[in-house]
Every structure is written in structure tokens, then in C-alpha cells.
Phi, psi and omega in degrees: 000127165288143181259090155337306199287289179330311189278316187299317185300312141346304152318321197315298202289344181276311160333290179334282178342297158329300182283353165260003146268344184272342176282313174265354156298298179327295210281008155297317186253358169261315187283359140323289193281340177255022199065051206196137179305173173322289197291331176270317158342275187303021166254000190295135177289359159286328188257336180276346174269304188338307201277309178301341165277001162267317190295301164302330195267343138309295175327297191288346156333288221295294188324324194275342170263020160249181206259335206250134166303321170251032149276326180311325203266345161311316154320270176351286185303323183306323174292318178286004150273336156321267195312337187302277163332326208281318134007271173293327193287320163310304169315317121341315179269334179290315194311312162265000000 
């Protein structure tokens, strides 16, 4: 029998994972074409909500597949420091 709640949660965090290779793949290959290291791309406030938003959507992976309480609410706060970023990065982006 499948464990529906287990295989979605999982997915949550396999999922994250994904979109921050596809997310630094992408921007790997824009700071190519524009001439510019990695690392100064990935301070941009587009890649930088992206990736927090890979992040939270990891966190809460990890929270719904662990077993144990305080792991969960240790995920949990880690998303909410995500979001927390996802926040400033929004701010950054209305300013310019």
C-alpha cells in the first residue's frame, strides 16, 4: 500500500531541489550571456525570491516527513526565515 501523506511530502522537498538546479542552472548560463559571475546574478532580487521560495517549499517538505516534534517546528521556523527573505527580496524589487 502507498503512503499517500509520505510520498507528497517528499515530493515537497525533492521537488525544492530541483527548482534550485533549475534555478542556478538558468542563472548560470544568463551570467554567461551577460558577462558577469554567478554570484553577482544570484544577489539579484529575481533569483534571490525564487531560491527563497525554493526554500520554504523544502522546509515544509522536510516538516511534513519528519516524525519527531521538534523537528518539525525547527523546519517550520527555517521556512519562516525564508519567507521572512522572500519579504526583503520583494522590497528590492518594488524599489527598483
Amino acid at each position: 500500500m502507498i503512503a499517500w501523506y509520505n510520498l507528497f511530502a517528499n515530493a515537497l522537498w525533492i521537488f525544492a531541489l530541483a527548482l534550485v538546479l533549475a534555478v542556478l542552472s538558468y542563472a548560470r548560463w544568463q551570467a554567461y550571456q551577460d558577462g558577469v559571475k554567478l554570484g553577482a546574478m544570484l544577489n539579484r532580487p529575481g533569483w534571490q525570491m525564487t531560491l527563497n521560495i525554493a526554500g520554504v517549499i523544502f522546509c515544509l517538505g522536510l516538516a511534513a516527513a519528519s516524525s519527531k516534534l521538534w523537528e518539525q517546528i525547527l523546519w517550520l521556523v527555517m521556512g519562516l526565515l525564508f519567507v521572512l527573505q522572500i519579504g526583503l527580496a520583494l522590497r528590492a524589487l518594488k524599489k527598483n
